[in-house]
């Protein structure tokens, strides 16, 4: 029979490939656990208290409003989403940011494919603080303000995802208004992340931003849920120059800052690769370095239970101060 003419080495190869395919979910899970072990073996620094530079009371009030019934989960184009947009304009005005959209602070746009096409009224909210050194490139701080909104009669409040990031963005903007940075800083509250990251994409497609003008994107998405004090900093695998400042940040923070979730499975062994999982994707696609700060997935992720009651306030405060430290470190370098 012809079959027997297949050489032994090819048989072996086929068997190994077959077994590998059959067991790959199991193997990936094992690798993921190894990666978790590696991450959690990073020492928790001895910093017991973070400085209190941000107005946390105000920040919690902002988060509470963004995650309120009135805003009904901030679905793009839904009444709650449009209300959130207008409220952000009021906040940017009160802080005294320079307008950086195409219509004042707003950058309206229309998604052109997928389910997002049906969403009318999408817009980013963009404000800027000039740096003391005008020759320096831009730092772009991003946080998406949209969430799943009203869906099948239920409100998806999105307190952690991502009212927490937006309230931190506002708090950090207030801080830098009082303590001007060296680099110019763009504060971008982005729309449509949940439906294809259209907000981030449109920054580039409408040419509000050019990749070569940007030093770094710092993206905040889910900052307030405490799982063993873990905050993940994603990005240094792709941009090794970020490793040193992030390791310094690790020593300065009272939370457990873990560098990872950015390696392909074949390389280090995790299938938790968040390189493309939020708005920083659009920066990375254009070779702009990014750091994404977020907490591990939790039971309230994309559930109607992602409410203000499930925000871990002290942890969230420490995380926000850590992100501020990150911006200060990158602004100084
Ligand atoms: Zn999110």
XYZ file of N, CA and C and ligand atoms in Angstrom, residues 144 147 161-162 193-194 221-222 278 301-302, ligand 1:
34
model
N -11.674 55.753 27.377
C -12.949 55.769 26.638
C -14.104 56.013 27.603
N -19.792 53.103 27.119
C -19.897 51.721 27.606
C -21.048 51.069 26.853
N -15.531 50.012 33.933
C -15.276 50.041 32.487
C -16.182 51.082 31.820
N -15.837 52.314 31.645
C -14.584 52.880 32.035
C -14.796 54.276 32.635
N -15.287 52.864 21.977
C -14.282 51.811 22.190
C -14.940 50.437 22.150
N -16.117 50.371 22.777
C -16.790 49.072 22.921
C -17.251 48.501 21.585
N -8.033 52.142 31.160
C -9.291 51.435 30.898
C -9.474 50.379 31.992
N -10.340 50.680 32.950
C -10.646 49.820 34.099
C -9.558 49.915 35.175
N -7.738 47.422 23.734
C -8.423 48.695 24.019
C -7.837 49.759 23.073
N -17.135 42.419 34.867
C -16.740 42.903 33.543
C -17.868 42.683 32.524
N -18.302 43.770 31.884
C -19.381 43.741 30.887
C -20.667 43.102 31.426
Zn -13.154 49.396 28.514
